[in-house]
mmCIF file of C-alpha atoms in Angstrom:
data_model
loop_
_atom_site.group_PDB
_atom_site.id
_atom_site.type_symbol
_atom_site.label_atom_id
_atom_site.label_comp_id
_atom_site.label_asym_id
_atom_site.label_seq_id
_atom_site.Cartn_x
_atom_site.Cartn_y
_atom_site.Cartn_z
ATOM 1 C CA UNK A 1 0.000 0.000 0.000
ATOM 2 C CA UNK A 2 1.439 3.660 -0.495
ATOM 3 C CA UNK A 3 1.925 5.637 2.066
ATOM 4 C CA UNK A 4 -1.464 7.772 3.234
ATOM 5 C CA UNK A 5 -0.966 11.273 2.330
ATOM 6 C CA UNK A 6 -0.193 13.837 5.347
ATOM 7 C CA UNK A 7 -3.143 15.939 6.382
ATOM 8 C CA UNK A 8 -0.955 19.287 6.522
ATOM 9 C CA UNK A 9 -0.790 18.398 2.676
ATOM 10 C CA UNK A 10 -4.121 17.525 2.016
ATOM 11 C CA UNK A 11 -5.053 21.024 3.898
ATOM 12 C CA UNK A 12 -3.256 22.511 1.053
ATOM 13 C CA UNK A 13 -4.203 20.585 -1.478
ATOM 14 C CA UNK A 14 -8.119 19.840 -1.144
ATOM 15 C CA UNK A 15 -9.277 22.853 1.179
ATOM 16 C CA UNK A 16 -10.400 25.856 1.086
ATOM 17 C CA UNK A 17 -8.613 27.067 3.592
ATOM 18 C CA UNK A 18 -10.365 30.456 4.139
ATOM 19 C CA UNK A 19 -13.177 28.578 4.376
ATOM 20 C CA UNK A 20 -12.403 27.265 7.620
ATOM 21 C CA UNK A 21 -12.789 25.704 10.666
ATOM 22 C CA UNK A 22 -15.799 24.273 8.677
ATOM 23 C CA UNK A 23 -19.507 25.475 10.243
ATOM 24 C CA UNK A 24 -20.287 21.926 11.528
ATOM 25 C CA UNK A 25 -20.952 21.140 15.582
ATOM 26 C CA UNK A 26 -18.623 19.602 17.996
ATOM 27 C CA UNK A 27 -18.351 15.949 17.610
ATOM 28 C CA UNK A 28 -20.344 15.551 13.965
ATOM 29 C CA UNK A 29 -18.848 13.112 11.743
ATOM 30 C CA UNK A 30 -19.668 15.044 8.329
ATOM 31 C CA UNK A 31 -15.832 16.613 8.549
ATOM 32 C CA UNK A 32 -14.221 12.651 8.861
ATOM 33 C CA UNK A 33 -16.493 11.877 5.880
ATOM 34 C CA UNK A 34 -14.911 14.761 3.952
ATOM 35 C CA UNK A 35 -11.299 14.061 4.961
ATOM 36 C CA UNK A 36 -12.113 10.391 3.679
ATOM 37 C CA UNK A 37 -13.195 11.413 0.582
ATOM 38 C CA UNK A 38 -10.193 13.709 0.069
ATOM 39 C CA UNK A 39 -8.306 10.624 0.753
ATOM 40 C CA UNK A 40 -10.209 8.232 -1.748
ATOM 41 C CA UNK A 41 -9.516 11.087 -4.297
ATOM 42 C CA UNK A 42 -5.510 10.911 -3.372
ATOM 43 C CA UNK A 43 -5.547 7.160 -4.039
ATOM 44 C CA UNK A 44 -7.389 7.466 -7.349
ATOM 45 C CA UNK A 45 -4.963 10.069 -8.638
ATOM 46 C CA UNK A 46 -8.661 11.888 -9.561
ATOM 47 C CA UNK A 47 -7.509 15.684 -10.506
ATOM 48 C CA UNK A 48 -9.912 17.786 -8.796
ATOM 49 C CA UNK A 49 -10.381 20.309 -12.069
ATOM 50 C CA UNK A 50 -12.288 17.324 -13.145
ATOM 51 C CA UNK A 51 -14.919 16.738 -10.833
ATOM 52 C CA UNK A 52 -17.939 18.268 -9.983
ATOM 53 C CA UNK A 53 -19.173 18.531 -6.428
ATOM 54 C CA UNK A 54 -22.958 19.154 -5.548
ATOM 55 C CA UNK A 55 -25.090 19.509 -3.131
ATOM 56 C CA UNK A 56 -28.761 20.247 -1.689
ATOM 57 C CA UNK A 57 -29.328 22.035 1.210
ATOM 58 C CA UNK A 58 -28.254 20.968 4.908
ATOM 59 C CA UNK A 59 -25.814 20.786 7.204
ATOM 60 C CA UNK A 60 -23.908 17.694 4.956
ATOM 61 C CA UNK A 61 -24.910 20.125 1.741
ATOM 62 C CA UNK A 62 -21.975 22.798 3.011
ATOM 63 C CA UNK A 63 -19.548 20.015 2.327
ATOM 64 C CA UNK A 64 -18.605 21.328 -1.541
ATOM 65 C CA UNK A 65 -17.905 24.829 0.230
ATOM 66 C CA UNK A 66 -14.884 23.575 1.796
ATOM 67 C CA UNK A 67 -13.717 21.573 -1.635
ATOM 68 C CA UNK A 68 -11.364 23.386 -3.747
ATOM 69 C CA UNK A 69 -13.387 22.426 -7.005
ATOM 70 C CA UNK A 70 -15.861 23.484 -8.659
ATOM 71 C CA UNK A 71 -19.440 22.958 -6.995
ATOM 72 C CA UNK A 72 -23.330 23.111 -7.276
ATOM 73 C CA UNK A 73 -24.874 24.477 -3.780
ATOM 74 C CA UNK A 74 -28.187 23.952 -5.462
ATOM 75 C CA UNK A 75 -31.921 24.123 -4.166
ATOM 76 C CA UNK A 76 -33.515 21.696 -1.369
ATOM 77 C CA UNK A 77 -33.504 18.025 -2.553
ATOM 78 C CA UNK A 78 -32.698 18.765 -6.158
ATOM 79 C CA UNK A 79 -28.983 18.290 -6.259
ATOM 80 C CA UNK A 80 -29.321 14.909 -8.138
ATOM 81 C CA UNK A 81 -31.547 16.918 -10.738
ATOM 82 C CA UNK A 82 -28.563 19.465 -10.847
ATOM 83 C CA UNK A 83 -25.850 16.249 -11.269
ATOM 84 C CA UNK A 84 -27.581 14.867 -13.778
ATOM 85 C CA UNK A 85 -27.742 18.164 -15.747
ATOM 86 C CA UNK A 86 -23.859 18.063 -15.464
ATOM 87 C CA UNK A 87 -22.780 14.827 -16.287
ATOM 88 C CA UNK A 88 -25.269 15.035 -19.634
ATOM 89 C CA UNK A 89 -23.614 18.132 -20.497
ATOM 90 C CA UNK A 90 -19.946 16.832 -20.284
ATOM 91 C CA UNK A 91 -19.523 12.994 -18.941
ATOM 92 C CA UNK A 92 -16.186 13.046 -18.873
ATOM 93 C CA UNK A 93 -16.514 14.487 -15.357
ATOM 94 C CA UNK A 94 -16.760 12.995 -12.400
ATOM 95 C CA UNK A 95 -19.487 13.970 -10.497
ATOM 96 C CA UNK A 96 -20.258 13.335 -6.558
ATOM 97 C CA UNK A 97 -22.833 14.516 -4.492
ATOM 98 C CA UNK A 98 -23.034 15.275 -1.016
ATOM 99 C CA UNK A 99 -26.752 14.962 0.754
ATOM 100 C CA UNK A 100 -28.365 14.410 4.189
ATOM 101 C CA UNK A 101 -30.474 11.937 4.805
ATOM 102 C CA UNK A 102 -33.598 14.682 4.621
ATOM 103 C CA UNK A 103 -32.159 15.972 1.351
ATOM 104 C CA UNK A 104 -32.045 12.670 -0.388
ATOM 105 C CA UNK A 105 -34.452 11.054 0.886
ATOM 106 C CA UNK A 106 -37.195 13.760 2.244
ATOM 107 C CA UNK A 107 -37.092 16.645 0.390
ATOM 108 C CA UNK A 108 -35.599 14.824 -2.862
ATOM 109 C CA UNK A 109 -36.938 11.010 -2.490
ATOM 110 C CA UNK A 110 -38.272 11.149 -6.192
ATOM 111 C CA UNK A 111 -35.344 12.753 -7.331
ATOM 112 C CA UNK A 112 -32.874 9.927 -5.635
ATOM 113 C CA UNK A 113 -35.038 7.301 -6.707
ATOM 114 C CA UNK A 114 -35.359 8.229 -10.184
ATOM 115 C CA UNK A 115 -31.552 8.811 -10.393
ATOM 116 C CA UNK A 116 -30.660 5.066 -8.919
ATOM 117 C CA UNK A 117 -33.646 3.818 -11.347
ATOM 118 C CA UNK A 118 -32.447 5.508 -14.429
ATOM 119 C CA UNK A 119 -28.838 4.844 -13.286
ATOM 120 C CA UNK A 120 -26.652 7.823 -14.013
ATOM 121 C CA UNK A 121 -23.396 7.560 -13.731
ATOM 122 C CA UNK A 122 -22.988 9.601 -10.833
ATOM 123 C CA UNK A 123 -21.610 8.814 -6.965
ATOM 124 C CA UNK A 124 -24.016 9.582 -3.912
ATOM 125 C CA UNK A 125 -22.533 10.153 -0.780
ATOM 126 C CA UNK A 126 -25.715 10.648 1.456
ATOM 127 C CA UNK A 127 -24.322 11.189 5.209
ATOM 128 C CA UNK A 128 -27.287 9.828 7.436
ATOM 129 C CA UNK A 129 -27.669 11.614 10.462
ATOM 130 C CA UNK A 130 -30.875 10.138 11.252
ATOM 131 C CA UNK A 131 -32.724 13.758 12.022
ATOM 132 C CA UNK A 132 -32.694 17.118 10.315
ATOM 133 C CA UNK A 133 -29.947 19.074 12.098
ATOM 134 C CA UNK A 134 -29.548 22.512 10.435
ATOM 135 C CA UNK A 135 -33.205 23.279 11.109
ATOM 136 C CA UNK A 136 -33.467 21.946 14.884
ATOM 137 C CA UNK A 137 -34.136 18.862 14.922
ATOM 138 C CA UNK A 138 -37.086 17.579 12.848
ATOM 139 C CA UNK A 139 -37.866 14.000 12.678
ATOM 140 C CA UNK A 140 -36.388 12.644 9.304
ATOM 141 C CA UNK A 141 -37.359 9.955 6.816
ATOM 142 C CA UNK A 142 -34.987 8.021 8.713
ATOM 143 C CA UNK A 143 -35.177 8.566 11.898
ATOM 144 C CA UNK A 144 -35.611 5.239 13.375
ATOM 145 C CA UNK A 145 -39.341 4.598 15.736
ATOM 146 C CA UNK A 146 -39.173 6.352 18.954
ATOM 147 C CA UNK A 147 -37.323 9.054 18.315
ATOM 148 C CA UNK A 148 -37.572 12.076 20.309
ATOM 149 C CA UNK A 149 -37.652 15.136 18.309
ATOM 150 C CA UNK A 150 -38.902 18.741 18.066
ATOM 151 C CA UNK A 151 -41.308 18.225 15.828
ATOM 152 C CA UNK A 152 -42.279 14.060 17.805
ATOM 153 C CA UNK A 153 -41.501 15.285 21.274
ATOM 154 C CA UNK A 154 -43.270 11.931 22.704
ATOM 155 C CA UNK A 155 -41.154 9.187 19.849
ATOM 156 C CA UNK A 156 -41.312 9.054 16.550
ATOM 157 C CA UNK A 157 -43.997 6.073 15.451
ATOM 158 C CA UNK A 158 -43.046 6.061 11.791
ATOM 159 C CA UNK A 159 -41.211 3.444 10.274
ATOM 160 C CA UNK A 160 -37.797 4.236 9.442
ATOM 161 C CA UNK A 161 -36.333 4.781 5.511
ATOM 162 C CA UNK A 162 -33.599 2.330 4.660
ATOM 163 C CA UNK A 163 -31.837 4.558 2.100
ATOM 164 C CA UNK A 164 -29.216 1.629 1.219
ATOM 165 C CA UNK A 165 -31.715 -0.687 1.034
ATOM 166 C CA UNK A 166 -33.841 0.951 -1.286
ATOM 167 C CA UNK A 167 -30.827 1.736 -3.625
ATOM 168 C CA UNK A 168 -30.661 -1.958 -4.053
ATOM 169 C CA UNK A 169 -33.804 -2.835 -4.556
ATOM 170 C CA UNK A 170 -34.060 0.348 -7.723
ATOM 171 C CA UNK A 171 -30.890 -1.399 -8.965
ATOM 172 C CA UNK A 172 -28.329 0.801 -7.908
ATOM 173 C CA UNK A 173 -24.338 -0.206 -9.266
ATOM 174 C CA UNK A 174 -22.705 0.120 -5.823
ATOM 175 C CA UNK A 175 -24.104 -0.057 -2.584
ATOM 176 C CA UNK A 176 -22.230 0.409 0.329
ATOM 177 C CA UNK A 177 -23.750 1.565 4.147
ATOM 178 C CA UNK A 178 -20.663 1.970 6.831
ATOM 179 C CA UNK A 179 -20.272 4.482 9.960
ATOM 180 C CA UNK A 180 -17.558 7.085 9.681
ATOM 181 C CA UNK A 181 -15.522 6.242 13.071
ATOM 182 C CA UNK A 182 -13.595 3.295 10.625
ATOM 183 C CA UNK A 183 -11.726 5.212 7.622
ATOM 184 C CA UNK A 184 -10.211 2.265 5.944
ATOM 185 C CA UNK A 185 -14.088 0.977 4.918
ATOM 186 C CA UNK A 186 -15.633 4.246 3.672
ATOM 187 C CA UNK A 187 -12.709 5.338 1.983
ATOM 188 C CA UNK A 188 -12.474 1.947 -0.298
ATOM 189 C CA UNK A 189 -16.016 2.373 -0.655
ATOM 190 C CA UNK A 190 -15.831 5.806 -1.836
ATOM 191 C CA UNK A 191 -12.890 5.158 -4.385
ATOM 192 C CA UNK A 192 -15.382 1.887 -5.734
ATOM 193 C CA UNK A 193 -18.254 3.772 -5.782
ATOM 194 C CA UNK A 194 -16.175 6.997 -7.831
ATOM 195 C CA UNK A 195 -14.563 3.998 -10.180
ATOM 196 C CA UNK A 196 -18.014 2.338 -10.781
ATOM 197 C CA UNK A 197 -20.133 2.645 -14.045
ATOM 198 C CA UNK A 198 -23.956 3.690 -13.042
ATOM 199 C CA UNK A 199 -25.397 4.928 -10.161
ATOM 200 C CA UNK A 200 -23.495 4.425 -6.725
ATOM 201 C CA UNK A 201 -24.452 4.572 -3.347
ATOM 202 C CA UNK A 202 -22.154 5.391 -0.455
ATOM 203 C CA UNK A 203 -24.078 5.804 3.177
ATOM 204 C CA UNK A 204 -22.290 7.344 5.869
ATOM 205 C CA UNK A 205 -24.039 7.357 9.250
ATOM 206 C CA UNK A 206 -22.855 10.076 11.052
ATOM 207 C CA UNK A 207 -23.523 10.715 14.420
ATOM 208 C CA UNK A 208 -25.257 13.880 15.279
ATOM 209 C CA UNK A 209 -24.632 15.175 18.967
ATOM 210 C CA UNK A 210 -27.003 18.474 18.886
ATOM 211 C CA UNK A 211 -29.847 17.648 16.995
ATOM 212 C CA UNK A 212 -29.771 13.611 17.825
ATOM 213 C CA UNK A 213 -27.658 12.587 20.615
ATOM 214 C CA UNK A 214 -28.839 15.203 22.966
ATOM 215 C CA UNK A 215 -32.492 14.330 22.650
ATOM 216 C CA UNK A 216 -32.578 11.090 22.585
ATOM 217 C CA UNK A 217 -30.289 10.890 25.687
ATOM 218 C CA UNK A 218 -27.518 9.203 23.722
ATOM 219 C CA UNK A 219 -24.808 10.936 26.349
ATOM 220 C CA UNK A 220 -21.488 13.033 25.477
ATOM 221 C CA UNK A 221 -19.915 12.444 22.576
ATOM 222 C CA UNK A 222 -17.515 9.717 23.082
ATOM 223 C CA UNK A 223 -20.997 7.974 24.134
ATOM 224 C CA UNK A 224 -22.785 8.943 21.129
ATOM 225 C CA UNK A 225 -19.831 7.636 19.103
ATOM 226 C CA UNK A 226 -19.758 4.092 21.412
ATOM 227 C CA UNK A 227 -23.680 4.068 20.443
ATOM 228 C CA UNK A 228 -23.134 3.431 17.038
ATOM 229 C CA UNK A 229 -20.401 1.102 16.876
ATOM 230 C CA UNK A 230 -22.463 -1.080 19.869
ATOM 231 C CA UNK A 231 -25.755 -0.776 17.334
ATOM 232 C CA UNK A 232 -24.197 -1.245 13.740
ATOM 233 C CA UNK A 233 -23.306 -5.109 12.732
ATOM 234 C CA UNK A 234 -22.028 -6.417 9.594
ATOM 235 C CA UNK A 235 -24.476 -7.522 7.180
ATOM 236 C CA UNK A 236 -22.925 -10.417 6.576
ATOM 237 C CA UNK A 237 -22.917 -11.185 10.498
ATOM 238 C CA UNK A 238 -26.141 -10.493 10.799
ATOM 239 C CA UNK A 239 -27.651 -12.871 8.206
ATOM 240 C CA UNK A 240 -24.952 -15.786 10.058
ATOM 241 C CA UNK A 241 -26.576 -14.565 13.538
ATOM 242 C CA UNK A 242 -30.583 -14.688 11.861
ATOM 243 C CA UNK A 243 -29.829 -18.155 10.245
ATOM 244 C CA UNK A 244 -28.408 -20.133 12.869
ATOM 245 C CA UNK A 245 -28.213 -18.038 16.145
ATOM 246 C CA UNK A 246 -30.192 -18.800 19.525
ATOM 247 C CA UNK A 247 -32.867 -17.197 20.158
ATOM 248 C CA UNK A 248 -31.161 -14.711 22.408
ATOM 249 C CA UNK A 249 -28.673 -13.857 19.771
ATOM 250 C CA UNK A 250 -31.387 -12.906 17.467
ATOM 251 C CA UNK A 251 -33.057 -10.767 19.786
ATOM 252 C CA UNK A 252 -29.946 -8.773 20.675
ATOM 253 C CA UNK A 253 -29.044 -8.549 17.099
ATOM 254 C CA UNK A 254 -32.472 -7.720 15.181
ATOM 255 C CA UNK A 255 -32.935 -4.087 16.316
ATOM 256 C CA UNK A 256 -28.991 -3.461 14.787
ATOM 257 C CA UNK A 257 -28.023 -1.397 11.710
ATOM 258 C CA UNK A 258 -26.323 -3.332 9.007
ATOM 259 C CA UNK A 259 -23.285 -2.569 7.324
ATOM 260 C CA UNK A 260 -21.148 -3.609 4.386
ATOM 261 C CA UNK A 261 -21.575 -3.148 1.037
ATOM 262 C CA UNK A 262 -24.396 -4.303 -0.227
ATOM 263 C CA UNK A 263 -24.085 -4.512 -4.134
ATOM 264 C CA UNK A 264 -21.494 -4.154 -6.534
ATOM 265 C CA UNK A 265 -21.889 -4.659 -10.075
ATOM 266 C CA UNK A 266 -21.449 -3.261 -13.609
ATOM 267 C CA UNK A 267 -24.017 -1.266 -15.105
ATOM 268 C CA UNK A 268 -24.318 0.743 -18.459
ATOM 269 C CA UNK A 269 -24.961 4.056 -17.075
ATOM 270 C CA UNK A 270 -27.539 6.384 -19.136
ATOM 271 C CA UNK A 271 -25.941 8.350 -21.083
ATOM 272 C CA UNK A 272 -23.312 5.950 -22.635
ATOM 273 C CA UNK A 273 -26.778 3.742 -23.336
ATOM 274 C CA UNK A 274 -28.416 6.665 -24.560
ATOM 275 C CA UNK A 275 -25.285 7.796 -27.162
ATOM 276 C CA UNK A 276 -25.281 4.020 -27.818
ATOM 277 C CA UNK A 277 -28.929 4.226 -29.246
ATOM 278 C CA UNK A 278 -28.111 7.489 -31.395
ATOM 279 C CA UNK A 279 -25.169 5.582 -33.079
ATOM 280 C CA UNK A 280 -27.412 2.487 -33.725
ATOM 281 C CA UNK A 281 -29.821 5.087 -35.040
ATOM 282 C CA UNK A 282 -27.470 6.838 -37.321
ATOM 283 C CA UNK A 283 -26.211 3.210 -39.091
ATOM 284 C CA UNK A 284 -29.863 2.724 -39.790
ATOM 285 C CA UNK A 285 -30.566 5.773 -40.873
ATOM 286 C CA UNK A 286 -34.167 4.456 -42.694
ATOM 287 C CA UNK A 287 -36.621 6.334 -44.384
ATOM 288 C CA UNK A 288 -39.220 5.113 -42.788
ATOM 289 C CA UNK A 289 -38.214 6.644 -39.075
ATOM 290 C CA UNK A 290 -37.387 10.527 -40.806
ATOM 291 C CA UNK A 291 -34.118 9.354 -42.301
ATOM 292 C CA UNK A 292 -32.890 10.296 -45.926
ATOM 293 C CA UNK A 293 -32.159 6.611 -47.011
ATOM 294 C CA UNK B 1 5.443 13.451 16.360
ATOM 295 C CA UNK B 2 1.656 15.061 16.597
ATOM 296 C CA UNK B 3 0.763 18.085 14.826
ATOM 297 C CA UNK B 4 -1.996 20.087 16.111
ATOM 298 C CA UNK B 5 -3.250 23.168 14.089
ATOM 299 C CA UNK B 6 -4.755 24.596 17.099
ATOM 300 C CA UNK B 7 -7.094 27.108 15.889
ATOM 301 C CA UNK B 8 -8.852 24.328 14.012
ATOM 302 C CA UNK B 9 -9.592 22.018 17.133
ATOM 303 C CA UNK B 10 -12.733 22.100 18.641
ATOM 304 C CA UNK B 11 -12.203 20.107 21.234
ATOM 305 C CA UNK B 12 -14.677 16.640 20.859
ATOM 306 C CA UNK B 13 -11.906 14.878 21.923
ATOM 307 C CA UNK B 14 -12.454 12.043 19.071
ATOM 308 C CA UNK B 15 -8.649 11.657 18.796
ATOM 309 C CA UNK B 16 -8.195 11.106 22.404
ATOM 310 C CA UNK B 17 -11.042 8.869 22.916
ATOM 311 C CA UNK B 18 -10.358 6.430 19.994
ATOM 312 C CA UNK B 19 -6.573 6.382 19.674
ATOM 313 C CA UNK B 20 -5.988 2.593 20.450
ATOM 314 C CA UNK B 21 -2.721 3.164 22.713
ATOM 315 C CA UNK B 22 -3.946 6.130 24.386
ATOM 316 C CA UNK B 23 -1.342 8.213 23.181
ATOM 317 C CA UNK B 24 -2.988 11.428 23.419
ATOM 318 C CA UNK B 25 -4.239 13.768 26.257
ATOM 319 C CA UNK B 26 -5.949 17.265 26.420
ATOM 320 C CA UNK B 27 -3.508 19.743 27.848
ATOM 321 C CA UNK B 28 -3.287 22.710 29.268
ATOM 322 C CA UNK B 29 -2.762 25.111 25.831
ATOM 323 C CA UNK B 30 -6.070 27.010 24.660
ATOM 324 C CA UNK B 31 -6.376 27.818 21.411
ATOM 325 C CA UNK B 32 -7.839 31.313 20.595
ATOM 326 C CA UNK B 33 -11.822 29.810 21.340
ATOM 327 C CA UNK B 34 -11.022 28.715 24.392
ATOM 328 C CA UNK B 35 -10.718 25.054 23.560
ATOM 329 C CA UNK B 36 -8.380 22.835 25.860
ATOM 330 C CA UNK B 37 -6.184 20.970 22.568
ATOM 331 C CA UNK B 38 -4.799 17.576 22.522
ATOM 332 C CA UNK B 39 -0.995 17.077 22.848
ATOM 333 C CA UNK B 40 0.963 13.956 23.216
ATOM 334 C CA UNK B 41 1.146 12.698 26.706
ATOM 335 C CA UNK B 42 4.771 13.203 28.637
ATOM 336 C CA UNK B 43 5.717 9.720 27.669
ATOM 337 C CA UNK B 44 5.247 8.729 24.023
ATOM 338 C CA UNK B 45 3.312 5.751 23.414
ATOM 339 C CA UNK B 46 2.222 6.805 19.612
ATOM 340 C CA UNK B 47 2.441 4.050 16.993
ATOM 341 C CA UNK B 48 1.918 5.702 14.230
ATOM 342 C CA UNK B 49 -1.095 4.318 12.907
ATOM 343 C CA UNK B 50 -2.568 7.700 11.962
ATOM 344 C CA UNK B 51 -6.439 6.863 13.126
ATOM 345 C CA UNK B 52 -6.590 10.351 14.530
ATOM 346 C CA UNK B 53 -5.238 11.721 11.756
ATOM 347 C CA UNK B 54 -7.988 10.355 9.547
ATOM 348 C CA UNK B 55 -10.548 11.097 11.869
ATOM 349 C CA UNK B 56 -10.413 14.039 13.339
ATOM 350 C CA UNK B 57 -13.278 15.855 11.454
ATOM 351 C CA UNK B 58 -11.858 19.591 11.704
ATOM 352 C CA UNK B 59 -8.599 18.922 9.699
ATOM 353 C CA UNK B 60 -6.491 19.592 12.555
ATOM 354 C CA UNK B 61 -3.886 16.658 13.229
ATOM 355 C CA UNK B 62 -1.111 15.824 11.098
ATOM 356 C CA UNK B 63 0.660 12.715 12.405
ATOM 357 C CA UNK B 64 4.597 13.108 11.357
ATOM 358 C CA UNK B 65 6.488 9.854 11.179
ATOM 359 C CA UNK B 66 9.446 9.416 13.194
ATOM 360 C CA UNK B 67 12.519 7.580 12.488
ATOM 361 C CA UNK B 68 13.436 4.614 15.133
ATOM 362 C CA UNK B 69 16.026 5.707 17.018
ATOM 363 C CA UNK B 70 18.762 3.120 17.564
ATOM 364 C CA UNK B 71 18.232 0.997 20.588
ATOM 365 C CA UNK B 72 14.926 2.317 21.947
ATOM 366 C CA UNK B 73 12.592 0.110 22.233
ATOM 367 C CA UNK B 74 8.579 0.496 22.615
ATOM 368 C CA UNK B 75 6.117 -2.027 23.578
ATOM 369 C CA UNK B 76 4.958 -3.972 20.578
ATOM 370 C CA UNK B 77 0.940 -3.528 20.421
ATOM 371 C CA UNK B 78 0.646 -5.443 17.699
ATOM 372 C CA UNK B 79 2.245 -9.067 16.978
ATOM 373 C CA UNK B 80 1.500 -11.193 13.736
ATOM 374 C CA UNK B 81 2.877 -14.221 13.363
ATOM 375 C CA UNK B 82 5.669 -13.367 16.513
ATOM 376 C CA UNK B 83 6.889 -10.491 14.333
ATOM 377 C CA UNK B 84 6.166 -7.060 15.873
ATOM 378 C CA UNK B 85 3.768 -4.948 12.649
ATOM 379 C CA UNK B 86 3.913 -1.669 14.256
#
């Protein structure tokens, strides 16, 4: 493996330095998410005059602010819209998109599910906080049941969203869910998800100690941080613990978040299919469709 | 060696809490908020394995690798096959 490249460099090389210290709170995991994606970017050898960065609106959404490339700080949910308008412009760039759980999923669900259905060749790196923080603390999509928030101050009784799981389901290229307290995971993830044709997923849960963690009485947050790694599991350990654990097992292990990635294959993206269909259609250029043969 | 850009830090203590040797401490130096900033404790038990470097979320730590010197030796955290990985 090379060696990791030193954050003083990085500063210099990925930040916009008057830009910070960035705006987020004490203890939220949006800045780890950004330093991993910096360092997913290193190990590609990306060049960042080639890539796109956009964004809805949010606390995650302030993310392309801090990048020093070009980027789309674009209206409430529609960021995907916005990304898509890029890449079919010129898709030789590489476009990623930062969104909050309520952007994506909320404010934008048709938008994200169109995206993964019509899958553009675009990566999606939603950071799941499970709550909408910039505005105070609204209950989100996926916010799981009983959550106490401003707007459910007695627990939440909607069923949760499972963003990853729905990206698999709408055929997404590359799924991947992890928390952001392990780097090596997410940043793998995020250089498969940048390298893979079609739509890609990457979920980041990151833990939210205003709007979330002080709430819900999840503690300080070294506690907060404990709660997530105690309530995450491996999907793959999950499934072993569902098939063939004791009862017990299976009801310490049911309530957990999975993890892992989730799907990872090779997809056409749109527009290659769709430049694909105008050079079938100019060989048979017949008559009969409008042609001149 | 442990690089802190101080004015950066904003003190969630992340780096202290999940460095794997406890290598870390808050000290004594405030930076120009008011926040208490990590240091490396008096003795240096630092491995070099750069998680705080990769997940501090403010930008602030730069982890500087040091040399061994000649015939110090640290405690081996770390043992794969009875070779030390450090």
């Amino acid at each position: 493996m090379s060696e990791m490249i030193n954050q003083t460099e990085m500063r210099e090389k990925y930040l916009r330095k008057g830009m910070l210290p960035s705006i987020f709170c004490n203890g939220c995991g949006h800045g780890s998410s950004l330093d991993y994606t910096f360092r997913a970017i290193e190990e590609l050898g990306l060049d960042l005059d080639n890539m796109v960065f956009a964004s809805g609106i949010g606390c995650s959404s302030r993310i392309p602010g801090y990048i020093n490339a070009d980027g789309l700080h674009t209206t409430h949910g529609r960021s995907l819209a916005f990304a898509t308008g890029v890449k079919a412009a010129n898709p030789e760039l590489d476009v990623v998109v930062f969104s909050g759980d309520g952007d994506a999923t909320g404010i934008g669900g048709n938008h994200f599910i169109h995206a993964a259905r019509r899958n553009i060749d675009i990566t999606v790196i939603i950071l799941n906080n499970f709550i909408y923080g910039m505005t105070g603390g609204q209950v989100a999509p996926t916010s799981p049941k009983g959550t106490i928030a401003t707007t459910a101050p007695y627990g939440n009784l909607e069923g949760a969203f499972d963003i990853s799981e729905l990206a698999k389901s709408l055929g997404a290229a590359y799924v991947a869910r992890w928390p952001v307290f392990y780097p090596s995971q997410p940043i793998k993830s995020i250089k498969d998800a940048i390298q893979t044709k079609g739509f890609s997923l990457v979920e980041l849960m990151s833990p939210c100690p205003t709007a979330y963690g002080r709430r819900n009485k999840l503690g300080n947050i070294k506690k907060l941080w404990d709660w997530y790694e105690d309530n995450s599991i491996l999907a793959e350990e999950y499934d072993k613990i569902m098939n063939y654990g004791t009862d017990e097992e299976k009801a310490e292990t049911i309530n957990k978040i999975k993890i892992g990635v989730f799907q990872h294959t090779e997809k056409v993206g749109f527009f290659e299919a769709y430049e694909e269909q105008i050079a079938n259609l100019m060989a048979n250029d017949d008559k009969k469709w409008g042609g001149s043969k | 060696m442990i690089e802190v850009l101080d004015d950066w830090c904003k003190g969630c203590e992340i780096c202290v809490n999940r460095c794997p040797v406890q290598a870390l401490e808050i000290s004594e130096i405030m930076n120009k908020k008011g926040v208490r900033v990590p240091r490396l404790k008096a003795v240096n038990k630092c491995h070099q394995c750069r998680l705080c470097e990769q997940l501090c979320p403010d930008f602030a730590i730069t982890v500087i690798k040091e040399e061994k010197e000649e015939g110090e030796e640290k405690e081996c955290k770390l043992i794969i096959g009875g070779v030390c990985a450090d």
